[in-house]
CSV table of C-alpha atoms in Angstrom, one decimal:
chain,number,residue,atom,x,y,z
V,1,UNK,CA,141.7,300.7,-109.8
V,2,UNK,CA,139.6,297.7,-111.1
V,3,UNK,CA,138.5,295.0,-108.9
V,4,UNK,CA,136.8,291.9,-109.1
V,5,UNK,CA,132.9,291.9,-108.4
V,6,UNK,CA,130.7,288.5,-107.9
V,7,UNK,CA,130.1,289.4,-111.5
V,8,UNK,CA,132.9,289.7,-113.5
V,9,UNK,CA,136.5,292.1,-114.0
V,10,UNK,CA,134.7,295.6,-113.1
V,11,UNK,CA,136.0,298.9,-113.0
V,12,UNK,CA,134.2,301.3,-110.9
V,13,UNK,CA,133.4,303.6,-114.1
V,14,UNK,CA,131.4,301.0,-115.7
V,15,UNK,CA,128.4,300.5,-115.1
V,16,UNK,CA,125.9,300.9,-112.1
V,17,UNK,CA,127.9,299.4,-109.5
V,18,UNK,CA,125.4,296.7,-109.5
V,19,UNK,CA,126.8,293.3,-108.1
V,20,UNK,CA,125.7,289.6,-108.4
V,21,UNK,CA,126.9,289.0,-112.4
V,22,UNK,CA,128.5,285.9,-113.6
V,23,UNK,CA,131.3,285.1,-111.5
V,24,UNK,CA,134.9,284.6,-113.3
V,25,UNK,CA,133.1,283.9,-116.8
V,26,UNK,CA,133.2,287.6,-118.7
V,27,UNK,CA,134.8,291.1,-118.3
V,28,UNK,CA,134.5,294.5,-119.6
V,29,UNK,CA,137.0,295.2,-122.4
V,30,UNK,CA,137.8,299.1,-122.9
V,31,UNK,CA,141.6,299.5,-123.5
V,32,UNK,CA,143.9,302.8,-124.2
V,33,UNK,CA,144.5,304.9,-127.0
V,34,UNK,CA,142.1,306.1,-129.7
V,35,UNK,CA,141.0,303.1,-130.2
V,36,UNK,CA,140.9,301.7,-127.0
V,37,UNK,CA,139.3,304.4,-125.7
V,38,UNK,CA,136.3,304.2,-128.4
V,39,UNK,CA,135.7,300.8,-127.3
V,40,UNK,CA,135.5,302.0,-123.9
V,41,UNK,CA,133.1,304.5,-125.1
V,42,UNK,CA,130.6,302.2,-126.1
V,43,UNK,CA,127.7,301.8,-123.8
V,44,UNK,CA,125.9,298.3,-123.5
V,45,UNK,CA,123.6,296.1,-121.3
V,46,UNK,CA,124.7,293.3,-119.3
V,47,UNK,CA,120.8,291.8,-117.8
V,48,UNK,CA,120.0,295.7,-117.2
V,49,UNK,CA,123.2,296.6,-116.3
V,50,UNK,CA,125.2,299.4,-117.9
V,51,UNK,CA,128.1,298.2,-119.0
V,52,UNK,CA,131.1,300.7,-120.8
V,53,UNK,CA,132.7,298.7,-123.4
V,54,UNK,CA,132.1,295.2,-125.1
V,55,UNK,CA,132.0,292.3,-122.5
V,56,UNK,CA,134.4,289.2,-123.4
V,57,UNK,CA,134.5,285.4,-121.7
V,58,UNK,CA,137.5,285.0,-120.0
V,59,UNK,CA,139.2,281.7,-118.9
V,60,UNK,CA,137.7,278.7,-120.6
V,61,UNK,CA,134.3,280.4,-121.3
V,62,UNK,CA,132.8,281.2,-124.4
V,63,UNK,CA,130.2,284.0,-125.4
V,64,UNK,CA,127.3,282.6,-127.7
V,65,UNK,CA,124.5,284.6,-129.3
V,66,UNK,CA,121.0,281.9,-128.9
V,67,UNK,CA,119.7,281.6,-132.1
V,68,UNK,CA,115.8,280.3,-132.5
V,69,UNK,CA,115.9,276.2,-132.7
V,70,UNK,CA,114.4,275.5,-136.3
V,71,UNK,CA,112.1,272.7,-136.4
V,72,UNK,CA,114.1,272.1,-140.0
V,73,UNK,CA,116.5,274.0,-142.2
V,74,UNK,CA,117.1,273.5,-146.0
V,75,UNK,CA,119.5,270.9,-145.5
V,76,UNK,CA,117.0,268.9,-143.2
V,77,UNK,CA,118.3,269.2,-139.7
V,78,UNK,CA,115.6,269.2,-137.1
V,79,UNK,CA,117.3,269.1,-133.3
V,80,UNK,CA,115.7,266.2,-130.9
V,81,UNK,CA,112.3,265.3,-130.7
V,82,UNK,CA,111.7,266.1,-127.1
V,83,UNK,CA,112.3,269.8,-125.7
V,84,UNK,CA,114.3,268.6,-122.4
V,85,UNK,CA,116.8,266.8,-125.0
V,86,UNK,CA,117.3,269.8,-127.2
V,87,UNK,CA,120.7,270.8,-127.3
V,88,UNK,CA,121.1,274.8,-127.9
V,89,UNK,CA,123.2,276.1,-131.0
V,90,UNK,CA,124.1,279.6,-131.8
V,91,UNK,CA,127.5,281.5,-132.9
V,92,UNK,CA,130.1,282.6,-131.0
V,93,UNK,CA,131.0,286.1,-130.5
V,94,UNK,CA,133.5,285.6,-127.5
V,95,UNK,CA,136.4,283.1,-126.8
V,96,UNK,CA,138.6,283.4,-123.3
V,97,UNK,CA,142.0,282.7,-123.5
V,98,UNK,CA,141.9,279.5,-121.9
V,99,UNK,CA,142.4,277.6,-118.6
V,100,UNK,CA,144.8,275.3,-117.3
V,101,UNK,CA,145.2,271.8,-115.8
V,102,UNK,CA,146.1,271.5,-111.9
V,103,UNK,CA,149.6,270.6,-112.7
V,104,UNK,CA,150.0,274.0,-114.8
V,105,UNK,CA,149.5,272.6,-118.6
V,106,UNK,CA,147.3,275.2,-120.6
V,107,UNK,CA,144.6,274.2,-122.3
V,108,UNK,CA,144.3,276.4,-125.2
V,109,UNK,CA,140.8,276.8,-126.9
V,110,UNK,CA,140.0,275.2,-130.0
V,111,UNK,CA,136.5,277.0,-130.6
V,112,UNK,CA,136.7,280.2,-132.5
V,113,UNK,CA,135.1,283.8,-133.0
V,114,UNK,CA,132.5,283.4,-135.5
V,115,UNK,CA,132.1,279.0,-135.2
V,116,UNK,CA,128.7,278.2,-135.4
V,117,UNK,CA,128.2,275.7,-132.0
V,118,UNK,CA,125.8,273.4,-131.0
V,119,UNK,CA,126.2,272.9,-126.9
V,120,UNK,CA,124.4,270.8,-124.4
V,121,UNK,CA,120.8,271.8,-123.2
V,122,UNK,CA,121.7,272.4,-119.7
V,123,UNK,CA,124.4,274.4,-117.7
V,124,UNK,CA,126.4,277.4,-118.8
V,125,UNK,CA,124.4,280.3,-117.6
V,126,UNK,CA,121.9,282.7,-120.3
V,127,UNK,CA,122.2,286.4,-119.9
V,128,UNK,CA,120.2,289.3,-122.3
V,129,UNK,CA,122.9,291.5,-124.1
V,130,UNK,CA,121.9,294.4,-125.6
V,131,UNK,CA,118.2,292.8,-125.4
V,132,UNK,CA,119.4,289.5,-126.8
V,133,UNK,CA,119.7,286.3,-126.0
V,134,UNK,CA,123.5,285.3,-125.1
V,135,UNK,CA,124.9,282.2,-123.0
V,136,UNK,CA,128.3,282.1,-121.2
V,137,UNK,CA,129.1,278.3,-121.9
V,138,UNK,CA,132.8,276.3,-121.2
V,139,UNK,CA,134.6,275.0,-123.9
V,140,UNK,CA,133.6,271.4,-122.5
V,141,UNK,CA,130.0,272.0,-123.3
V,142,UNK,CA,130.4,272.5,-126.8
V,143,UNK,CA,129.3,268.9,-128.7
V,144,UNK,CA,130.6,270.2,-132.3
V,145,UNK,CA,130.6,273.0,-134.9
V,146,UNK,CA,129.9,273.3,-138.5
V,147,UNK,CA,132.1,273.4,-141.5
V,148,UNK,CA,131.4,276.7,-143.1
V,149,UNK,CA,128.4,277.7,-140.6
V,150,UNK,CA,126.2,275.3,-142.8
V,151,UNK,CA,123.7,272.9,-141.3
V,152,UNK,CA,124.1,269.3,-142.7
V,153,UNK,CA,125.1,266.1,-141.7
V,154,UNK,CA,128.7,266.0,-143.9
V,155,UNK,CA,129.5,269.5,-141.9
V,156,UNK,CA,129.4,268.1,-138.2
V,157,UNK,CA,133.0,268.4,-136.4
V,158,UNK,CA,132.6,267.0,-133.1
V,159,UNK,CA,135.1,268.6,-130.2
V,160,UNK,CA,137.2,266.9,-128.2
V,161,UNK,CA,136.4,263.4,-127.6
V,162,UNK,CA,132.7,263.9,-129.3
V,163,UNK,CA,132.0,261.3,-131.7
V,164,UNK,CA,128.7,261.9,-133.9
V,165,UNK,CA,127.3,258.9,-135.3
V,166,UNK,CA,124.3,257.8,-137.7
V,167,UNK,CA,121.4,255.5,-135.5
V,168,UNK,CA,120.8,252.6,-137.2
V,169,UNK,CA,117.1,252.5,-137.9
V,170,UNK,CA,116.0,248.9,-136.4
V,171,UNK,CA,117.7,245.9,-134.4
V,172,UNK,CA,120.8,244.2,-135.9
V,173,UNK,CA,122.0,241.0,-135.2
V,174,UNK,CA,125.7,239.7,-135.4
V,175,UNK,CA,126.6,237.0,-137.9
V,176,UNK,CA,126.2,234.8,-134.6
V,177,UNK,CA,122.7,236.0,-133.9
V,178,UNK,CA,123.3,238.4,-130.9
V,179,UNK,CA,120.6,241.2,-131.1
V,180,UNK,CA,122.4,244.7,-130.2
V,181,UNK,CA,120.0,246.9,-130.4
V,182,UNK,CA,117.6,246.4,-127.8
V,183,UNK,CA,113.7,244.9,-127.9
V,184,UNK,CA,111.3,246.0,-130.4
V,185,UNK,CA,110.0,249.7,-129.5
V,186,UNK,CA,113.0,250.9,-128.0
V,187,UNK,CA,115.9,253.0,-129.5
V,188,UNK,CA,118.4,251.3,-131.5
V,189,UNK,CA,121.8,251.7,-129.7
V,190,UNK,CA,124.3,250.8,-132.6
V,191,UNK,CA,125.0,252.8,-135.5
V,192,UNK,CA,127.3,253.9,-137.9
V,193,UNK,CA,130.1,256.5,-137.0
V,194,UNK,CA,130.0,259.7,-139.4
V,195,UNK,CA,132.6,262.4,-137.4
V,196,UNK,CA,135.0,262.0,-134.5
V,197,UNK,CA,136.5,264.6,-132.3
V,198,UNK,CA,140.5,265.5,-132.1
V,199,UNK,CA,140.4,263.7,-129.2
V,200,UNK,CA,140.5,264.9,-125.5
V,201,UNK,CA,144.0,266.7,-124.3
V,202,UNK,CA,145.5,265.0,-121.5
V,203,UNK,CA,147.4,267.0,-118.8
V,204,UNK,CA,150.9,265.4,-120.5
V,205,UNK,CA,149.9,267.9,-123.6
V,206,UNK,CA,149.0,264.7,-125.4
V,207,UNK,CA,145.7,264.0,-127.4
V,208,UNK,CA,144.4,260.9,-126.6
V,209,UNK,CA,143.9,259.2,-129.6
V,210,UNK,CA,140.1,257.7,-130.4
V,211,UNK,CA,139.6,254.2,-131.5
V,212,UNK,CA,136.9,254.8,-133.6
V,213,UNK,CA,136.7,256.3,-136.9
V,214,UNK,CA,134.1,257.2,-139.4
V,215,UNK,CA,132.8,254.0,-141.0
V,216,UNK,CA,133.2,251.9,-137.5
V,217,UNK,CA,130.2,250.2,-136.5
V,218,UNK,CA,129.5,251.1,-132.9
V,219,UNK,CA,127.6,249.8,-129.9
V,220,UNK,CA,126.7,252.9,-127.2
V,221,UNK,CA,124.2,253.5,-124.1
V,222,UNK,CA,120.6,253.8,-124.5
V,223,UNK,CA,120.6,257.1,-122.4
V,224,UNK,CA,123.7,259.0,-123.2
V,225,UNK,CA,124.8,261.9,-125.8
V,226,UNK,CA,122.3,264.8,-127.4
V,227,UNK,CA,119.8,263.2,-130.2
V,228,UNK,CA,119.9,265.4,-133.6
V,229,UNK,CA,118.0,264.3,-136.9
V,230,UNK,CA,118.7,265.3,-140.5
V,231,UNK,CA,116.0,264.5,-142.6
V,232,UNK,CA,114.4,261.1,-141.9
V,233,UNK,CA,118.1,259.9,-140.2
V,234,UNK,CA,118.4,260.1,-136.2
V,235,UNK,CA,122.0,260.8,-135.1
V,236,UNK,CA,123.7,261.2,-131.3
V,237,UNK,CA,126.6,263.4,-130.3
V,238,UNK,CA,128.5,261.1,-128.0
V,239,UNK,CA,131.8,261.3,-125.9
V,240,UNK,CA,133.7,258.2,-126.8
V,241,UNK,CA,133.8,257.0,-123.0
V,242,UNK,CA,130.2,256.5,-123.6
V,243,UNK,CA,130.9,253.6,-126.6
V,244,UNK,CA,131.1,250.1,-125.4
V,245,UNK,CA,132.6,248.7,-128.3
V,246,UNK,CA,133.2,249.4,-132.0
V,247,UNK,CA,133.7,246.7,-135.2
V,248,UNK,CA,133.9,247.1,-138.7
V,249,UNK,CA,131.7,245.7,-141.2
């Protein structure tokens, strides 16, 4: 009979009986028949533990394998300036099934086996698999993927409500002479919107449409989103509830 550890779905023939692992994020997929039962055959490690069978997200979570932060790639992307701002990126080898809203609506998951992510710096929780770095994240902390797996500006698609846009480079001023910006020194806080999001899913089974679009001019908060530069070009992942207002040129 399986039952449910602090850790994840456990049978008692997995594993060491060891306790403590990553509540309601992952389980331990073996199956029946041949080929269920070669999958079950198949020995791994969970942070030491032994575990028979490949381990899975469940729910909302999804399984990423870390890959090393480049300080640039051929296509120019370097990611932040500062270590605490770094997002993390890596590709996913593990989708759950999906959660559901308090009134009972699924929410189905839109990332995919295989999507190259790039997620926030903080929560979700790191494990080792198999001696490598892996990180149970949610759905919600993935910021966007890349078209094709490829690393460049024209491949970003945000998630959800994520808008990526292009920083402008200095202090712009309306036709009427407002500065948007900010001072001289700090960060610019307008720029130029390159990607949006599908939009978030409301509990109706809507999407929620976004008022921006690529080519909007935007104004957004100094300390909000996850910086990313490609080349010599500074660009923020952003939900759109953090945009104060939006104009075209």
């Amino acid at each position: 009979m399986e039952g449910k550890t602090a850790g994840f779905v456990w049978s008692p023939a997995i594993g060491s009986g060891k306790k403590g692992l990553l509540s309601g994020v992952c389980r331990s997929r073996h199956g029946s028949g041949p080929v269920g039962a070669q999958r079950w055959a198949m020995q791994h490690t969970l942070d030491g533990v032994k575990v028979n069978g490949e381990v899975e997200a469940v729910r909302n979570y999804i399984f990423v394998r870390i890959a090393d932060v480049p300080d640039t790639t051929e296509s120019g992307l370097f990611i932040a300036r500062k270590d605490e701002e770094r997002p993390n990126y890596g590709y996913v080898v593990s989708v759950g099934s999906g959660s559901f809203f308090p009134t009972g609506g699924k929410i189905p998951m839109r990332i995919k086996e295989n999507d190259v992510v790039l997620y926030g710096k903080y929560g979700g929780q790191n494990v080792d698999y198999d001696g490598v770095k892996h990180c149970f994240i949610s759905q919600d902390d993935v910021l966007c993927t890349f078209r094709d797996g490829t690393y460049a500006a024209e491949n970003v698609l945000p998630t959800s409500d994520y808008v990526c846009v292009k920083k402008d480079k200095k202090a712009e001023q309306t036709s009427s002479g407002i500065l948007l910006a900010g001072t001289a020194g700090e960060q610019p806080t307008t720029g130029t919107v390159t990607a949006v999001g599908p939009g978030r899913l409301m509990e109706n089974g809507e999407i929620e449409p976004l008022l921006v679009q690529p080519g909007d001019k935007v104004l957004f908060g100094k300390y909000g989103g996850s910086e990313m530069k490609f080349g010599e070009d500074q660009y923020l992942m952003t939900r759109v509830s953090e945009i104060y207002a939006y104009w075209k040129e």
